[in-house]
Amino acid sequence: MPTPTPEAAAPKRDRTRYLYLAVIVAVVLGAALGLIWPSVGKELAPLGTGFVNLIKMMIAPIIFCTIVLGIGSVAKAAKVGKVGITALVYFVVMSTFALAIGLIVGNILHPGSGLHLNPADVTKVHDQAKGAEGGVDFVLGIIPTSFVSAFTEGQTLQALLIALLTGFALQKLGKRGEPILRGIEHVQRLVFRILSMIMWAAPVGAFGAIAAVVGATGWGALRSLLVIMLGFYVTCLIFVFGVLGAVLWVGARVNIFQLLRYLGREFLLILSTSSSESALPRLIAKMEHLGVSKPVVGITVPTGYSFNLDGTAIYLTMATLFIASAQDEPLALGEQIGLLLFMILASKGAAGVSGAGIATLASGLQSHRPELVDGVGFILGIDRFMSEARALTNFAGNAVATVLIGSWMKEFDRDKSRQVFAGSAPFDEATLLDEAPAAAEPPATEPPTDRGERVGASAGN
């Protein structure tokens, strides 16, 4: 018997576990600094902003590469359209469920009743309300001014449109387009490698972001608004584990706890940055590693980041009821439904952006109940903390949707997912890509393939 090589005897250690331990420590230290030296904490906000911007600069190329490779590997364009339509219908249905749950909990808790608010400083809120887009502007905004601007302006839907057009064009080229696909595959590998390097700045970004928000709000705002915060978090938990968990089990026979544990590092990243966009590239990579096909991941995940509004729907519901009750102008049920449906439509394209919920809330009240807009000023103090729950819920909804749609489209490798959940097929944190067969097959079953064949097989899955 040949002697095992050192590489085979000692598997490569996952050094990134220290990175995420460092993120946890950074969050604790940032919160402590914000409480002890609030002025210093507020000055550290650029650290968090800079880290999130580093992640955002990688989103457009990752979406482009993922979608082009996914569509380019599909023989029929109709299959891609079927995935997209299924995803959109699913997102609308689940957002409606989230809206209903938020309405029920909000009307039970009556958040804001008895506060009799009369906030004086609402200039920032009015500015956000005036800057909101209309429906026509949103649709026209999907079209970039040039092919390159889709990658430079940071608009997810613009990158999605360019990627779809490129993918279908390469699909039409057939064999003549294969060299281009191979080139894009190499670009994707480079982009994910850059992302893995950026992730080592996560502790610094988390430290600055948490220190700034705690330094700006302190504990006073949290104490006075504890009811709505706890109510919102509990409602999000009910939706994720009650609604999404049940749908995931019935539709795909996947345990929600296993899926969320697999995405634990991504949830920590979102919690520390308050933006689900910071975890979008990793979600794409992890869903492919879990066994969902490239076309389904490439269509569902980017679409979900613009149209998956589960957490936003719950937030808008409870925040609206809070403001109305706090100003002694409660809304009738019909008014609640009409106003919130408008807000859901107005918030398209902003599901993953930190702080977008407050602008949507302000614009909705401005158009339907202008006398209530002033009350948004009071909720600004805890919007950052509620933004975290919004982002976590939206992210969980995207992950569940990707697995469900992959299962419905017969594009979900259940054997691979079982190996991943069991820990026998670990995710490669260094490359964020599957560079080798994930299944732990015995050596004698078939001869090993060379690196080029493995990469080709990976691109065709």
Coordinates of N, CA and C in Angstrom, one line a residue, residues 74-193:
V74 N -27.2 26.2 -20.3 CA -28.5 25.6 -20.5 C -28.8 25.6 -21.9
A75 N -29.4 24.5 -22.4 CA -29.6 24.3 -23.8 C -30.8 25.1 -24.3
K76 N -31.8 25.2 -23.5 CA -33.1 25.9 -23.9 C -33.3 27.2 -23.1
A77 N -33.6 28.3 -23.8 CA -33.8 29.5 -23.1 C -35.1 29.5 -22.3
A78 N -36.1 28.7 -22.8 CA -37.4 28.6 -22.1 C -37.2 28.2 -20.6
K79 N -36.2 27.4 -20.4 CA -36.0 26.9 -19.0 C -35.6 28.0 -18.1
V80 N -34.8 28.9 -18.6 CA -34.4 30.1 -17.8 C -35.6 31.0 -17.5
G81 N -36.4 31.2 -18.5 CA -37.6 32.0 -18.3 C -38.6 31.4 -17.2
K82 N -38.6 30.0 -17.2 CA -39.5 29.3 -16.3 C -39.0 29.6 -14.9
V83 N -37.7 29.5 -14.7 CA -37.1 29.7 -13.4 C -37.4 31.1 -12.9
G84 N -37.2 32.1 -13.8 CA -37.4 33.5 -13.4 C -38.9 33.8 -13.0
I85 N -39.8 33.3 -13.8 CA -41.3 33.5 -13.5 C -41.6 32.8 -12.2
T86 N -41.2 31.6 -12.0 CA -41.4 30.9 -10.7 C -40.9 31.7 -9.5
A87 N -39.7 32.2 -9.7 CA -39.1 33.0 -8.6 C -39.9 34.2 -8.2
L88 N -40.3 35.0 -9.3 CA -41.1 36.2 -9.0 C -42.5 35.9 -8.4
V89 N -43.1 34.9 -8.9 CA -44.4 34.5 -8.3 C -44.2 34.1 -6.8
Y90 N -43.2 33.3 -6.5 CA -42.9 32.9 -5.2 C -42.7 34.1 -4.3
F91 N -41.9 35.1 -4.7 CA -41.5 36.2 -3.9 C -42.8 37.1 -3.6
V92 N -43.7 37.2 -4.6 CA -44.9 38.0 -4.3 C -45.8 37.3 -3.3
V93 N -45.9 36.0 -3.4 CA -46.7 35.2 -2.4 C -46.2 35.3 -1.0
M94 N -44.8 35.1 -0.9 CA -44.2 35.2 0.5 C -44.2 36.6 1.1
S95 N -44.1 37.6 0.2 CA -44.2 39.0 0.7 C -45.6 39.2 1.3
T96 N -46.6 38.7 0.6 CA -48.0 38.8 1.1 C -48.2 38.2 2.4
F97 N -47.6 37.0 2.6 CA -47.6 36.3 3.9 C -47.0 37.2 5.0
A98 N -45.8 37.7 4.7 CA -45.1 38.5 5.6 C -45.9 39.8 6.0
L99 N -46.6 40.4 5.0 CA -47.4 41.5 5.3 C -48.5 41.2 6.2
A100 N -49.2 40.0 6.0 CA -50.3 39.6 6.8 C -49.8 39.4 8.3
I101 N -48.7 38.7 8.4 CA -48.2 38.4 9.8 C -47.9 39.7 10.5
G102 N -47.2 40.6 9.8 CA -46.9 41.9 10.4 C -48.1 42.7 10.8
L103 N -49.2 42.6 10.0 CA -50.4 43.3 10.4 C -51.1 42.7 11.6
I104 N -51.1 41.4 11.7 CA -51.7 40.7 12.8 C -50.9 41.0 14.1
V105 N -49.6 40.9 14.1 CA -48.8 41.2 15.3 C -48.9 42.6 15.7
G106 N -48.8 43.5 14.7 CA -48.9 45.0 15.0 C -50.2 45.4 15.6
N107 N -51.3 44.8 15.1 CA -52.6 45.2 15.7 C -52.8 44.5 17.1
I108 N -52.1 43.5 17.4 CA -52.2 42.9 18.7 C -51.3 43.7 19.7
L109 N -50.1 44.1 19.3 CA -49.2 44.8 20.2 C -49.6 46.3 20.4
H110 N -50.1 46.9 19.3 CA -50.4 48.3 19.3 C -49.1 49.1 19.7
P111 N -48.0 48.9 18.9 CA -46.8 49.6 19.3 C -47.0 51.1 19.1
G112 N -46.4 51.9 20.1 CA -46.5 53.3 20.0 C -47.7 54.0 20.7
S113 N -48.6 53.2 21.1 CA -49.8 53.8 21.8 C -49.4 54.4 23.1
G114 N -49.9 55.6 23.3 CA -49.6 56.3 24.6 C -48.4 57.2 24.6
L115 N -47.7 57.2 23.5 CA -46.4 58.0 23.4 C -46.7 59.5 23.1
H116 N -47.8 59.7 22.3 CA -48.2 61.1 21.9 C -47.0 61.9 21.4
L117 N -46.4 61.4 20.3 CA -45.2 62.0 19.7 C -45.4 63.3 19.1
N118 N -44.4 64.2 19.1 CA -44.4 65.4 18.4 C -43.0 65.8 18.0
P119 N -42.4 64.9 17.2 CA -40.9 65.1 16.9 C -40.7 66.4 16.2
A120 N -39.6 67.1 16.5 CA -39.4 68.4 15.9 C -38.4 68.3 14.7
D121 N -37.4 67.4 14.8 CA -36.4 67.4 13.7 C -36.7 66.3 12.8
V122 N -37.3 66.6 11.7 CA -37.7 65.6 10.7 C -37.2 66.0 9.3
T123 N -36.2 66.9 9.2 CA -35.7 67.3 7.9 C -35.2 66.2 7.1
K124 N -34.4 65.3 7.8 CA -33.8 64.2 7.1 C -34.9 63.3 6.5
V125 N -36.0 63.1 7.2 CA -37.0 62.2 6.7 C -37.7 62.8 5.5
H126 N -38.0 64.1 5.5 CA -38.6 64.7 4.4 C -37.7 64.6 3.1
D127 N -36.4 64.8 3.3 CA -35.5 64.7 2.2 C -35.5 63.3 1.6
Q128 N -35.6 62.3 2.5 CA -35.6 60.9 2.0 C -36.9 60.7 1.2
A129 N -38.0 61.2 1.7 CA -39.3 61.0 1.1 C -39.3 61.7 -0.3
K130 N -38.7 62.9 -0.4 CA -38.7 63.6 -1.7 C -37.9 62.8 -2.7
G131 N -36.8 62.1 -2.3 CA -35.9 61.5 -3.2 C -36.4 60.1 -3.6
A132 N -37.5 59.7 -3.2 CA -38.0 58.3 -3.6 C -38.4 58.3 -5.1
E133 N -38.1 57.1 -5.7 CA -38.4 56.9 -7.1 C -39.9 56.6 -7.3
G134 N -40.4 56.9 -8.5 CA -41.7 56.4 -8.9 C -41.6 55.1 -9.7
G135 N -42.7 54.5 -10.1 CA -42.7 53.2 -10.8 C -42.0 53.3 -12.1
V136 N -42.3 54.4 -12.9 CA -41.7 54.5 -14.2 C -40.1 54.7 -14.1
D137 N -39.7 55.5 -13.1 CA -38.3 55.7 -12.9 C -37.6 54.4 -12.5
F138 N -38.3 53.6 -11.8 CA -37.7 52.3 -11.4 C -37.5 51.4 -12.6
V139 N -38.5 51.4 -13.5 CA -38.3 50.5 -14.7 C -37.3 51.0 -15.6
L140 N -37.3 52.4 -15.8 CA -36.2 52.9 -16.7 C -34.8 52.8 -16.1
G141 N -34.8 52.8 -14.8 CA -33.5 52.7 -14.1 C -32.8 51.3 -14.3
I142 N -33.6 50.3 -14.7 CA -33.0 49.0 -14.9 C -32.1 49.0 -16.2
I143 N -32.4 49.9 -17.1 CA -31.6 50.0 -18.3 C -30.4 50.9 -18.1
P144 N -29.2 50.3 -18.2 CA -28.0 51.2 -18.0 C -27.7 52.1 -19.1
T145 N -27.0 53.2 -18.9 CA -26.6 54.1 -19.9 C -25.6 53.5 -20.9
S146 N -24.8 52.6 -20.5 CA -23.9 51.9 -21.4 C -23.7 50.5 -20.8
F147 N -23.0 49.7 -21.6 CA -22.7 48.3 -21.2 C -21.8 48.3 -19.9
V148 N -20.9 49.2 -19.9 CA -19.9 49.2 -18.8 C -20.5 49.9 -17.6
S149 N -21.4 50.8 -17.7 CA -22.0 51.5 -16.6 C -22.8 50.6 -15.7
A150 N -23.2 49.5 -16.2 CA -23.9 48.5 -15.4 C -23.0 48.0 -14.3
F151 N -21.7 48.0 -14.5 CA -20.7 47.5 -13.5 C -20.2 48.6 -12.6
T152 N -20.3 49.9 -13.1 CA -19.7 51.0 -12.4 C -20.7 51.8 -11.5
E153 N -22.0 51.7 -11.7 CA -23.0 52.4 -11.0 C -23.6 51.7 -9.8
G154 N -23.2 50.4 -9.6 CA -23.6 49.7 -8.4 C -25.1 49.3 -8.4
Q155 N -25.7 49.3 -9.6 CA -27.1 48.9 -9.7 C -27.3 47.4 -10.0
T156 N -27.8 46.7 -9.0 CA -27.9 45.2 -9.2 C -28.8 44.8 -10.4
L157 N -29.9 45.5 -10.6 CA -30.8 45.1 -11.7 C -30.2 45.4 -13.0
Q158 N -29.3 46.5 -13.1 CA -28.7 46.7 -14.4 C -27.7 45.6 -14.7
A159 N -26.9 45.2 -13.7 CA -26.0 44.1 -14.0 C -26.7 42.8 -14.3
L160 N -27.9 42.6 -13.7 CA -28.7 41.5 -14.0 C -29.2 41.5 -15.5
L161 N -29.6 42.6 -15.9 CA -30.1 42.8 -17.3 C -28.9 42.5 -18.3
I162 N -27.8 43.1 -18.1 CA -26.6 42.9 -19.0 C -26.2 41.4 -19.0
A163 N -26.2 40.8 -17.8 CA -25.9 39.4 -17.7 C -26.8 38.5 -18.4
L164 N -28.1 38.8 -18.3 CA -29.1 38.0 -19.0 C -29.0 38.1 -20.5
L165 N -28.8 39.3 -21.0 CA -28.6 39.5 -22.5 C -27.3 38.7 -23.0
T166 N -26.2 38.9 -22.2 CA -25.0 38.2 -22.6 C -25.1 36.7 -22.5
G167 N -25.8 36.2 -21.5 CA -26.0 34.7 -21.4 C -26.8 34.2 -22.5
F168 N -27.9 34.8 -22.9 CA -28.7 34.4 -24.0 C -28.0 34.5 -25.3
A169 N -27.1 35.5 -25.5 CA -26.4 35.7 -26.7 C -25.4 34.6 -26.9
L170 N -24.7 34.2 -25.8 CA -23.7 33.1 -25.8 C -24.4 31.8 -26.1
Q171 N -25.7 31.7 -25.6 CA -26.4 30.5 -25.8 C -26.7 30.3 -27.3
K172 N -27.0 31.4 -28.0 CA -27.3 31.4 -29.4 C -26.0 31.1 -30.2
L173 N -24.9 31.5 -29.7 CA -23.6 31.2 -30.4 C -23.3 29.8 -30.4
G174 N -23.8 29.0 -29.5 CA -23.5 27.6 -29.4 C -22.0 27.3 -29.2
K175 N -21.4 26.5 -30.0 CA -20.0 26.1 -29.8 C -19.1 27.2 -29.9
R176 N -19.4 28.2 -30.8 CA -18.5 29.4 -31.0 C -18.5 30.2 -29.7
G177 N -19.4 30.1 -28.9 CA -19.4 30.9 -27.6 C -18.7 30.2 -26.5
E178 N -18.3 28.9 -26.6 CA -17.7 28.2 -25.6 C -16.4 28.8 -25.1
P179 N -15.5 29.3 -26.0 CA -14.2 29.9 -25.5 C -14.5 31.1 -24.6
I180 N -15.6 31.9 -25.0 CA -16.0 33.0 -24.1 C -16.4 32.6 -22.8
L181 N -17.2 31.5 -22.7 CA -17.7 31.0 -21.5 C -16.5 30.5 -20.6
R182 N -15.5 29.9 -21.2 CA -14.4 29.4 -20.4 C -13.6 30.7 -19.9
G183 N -13.5 31.7 -20.7 CA -12.9 32.9 -20.2 C -13.6 33.6 -19.0
I184 N -14.9 33.6 -19.1 CA -15.7 34.2 -18.0 C -15.6 33.3 -16.8
E185 N -15.5 32.0 -17.0 CA -15.3 31.1 -15.8 C -14.0 31.4 -15.1
H186 N -12.9 31.8 -15.8 CA -11.7 32.2 -15.2 C -11.8 33.5 -14.5
V187 N -12.5 34.4 -15.1 CA -12.8 35.7 -14.5 C -13.6 35.5 -13.2
Q188 N -14.5 34.6 -13.2 CA -15.3 34.3 -11.9 C -14.4 33.8 -10.8
R189 N -13.5 33.0 -11.2 CA -12.5 32.4 -10.2 C -11.7 33.6 -9.6
L190 N -11.2 34.5 -10.4 CA -10.5 35.6 -10.0 C -11.3 36.5 -9.1
V191 N -12.5 36.8 -9.4 CA -13.4 37.7 -8.7 C -13.6 37.1 -7.3
F192 N -13.9 35.8 -7.2 CA -14.2 35.2 -5.9 C -12.9 35.2 -5.0
R193 N -11.7 35.0 -5.7 CA -10.5 35.1 -4.9 C -10.3 36.5 -4.3

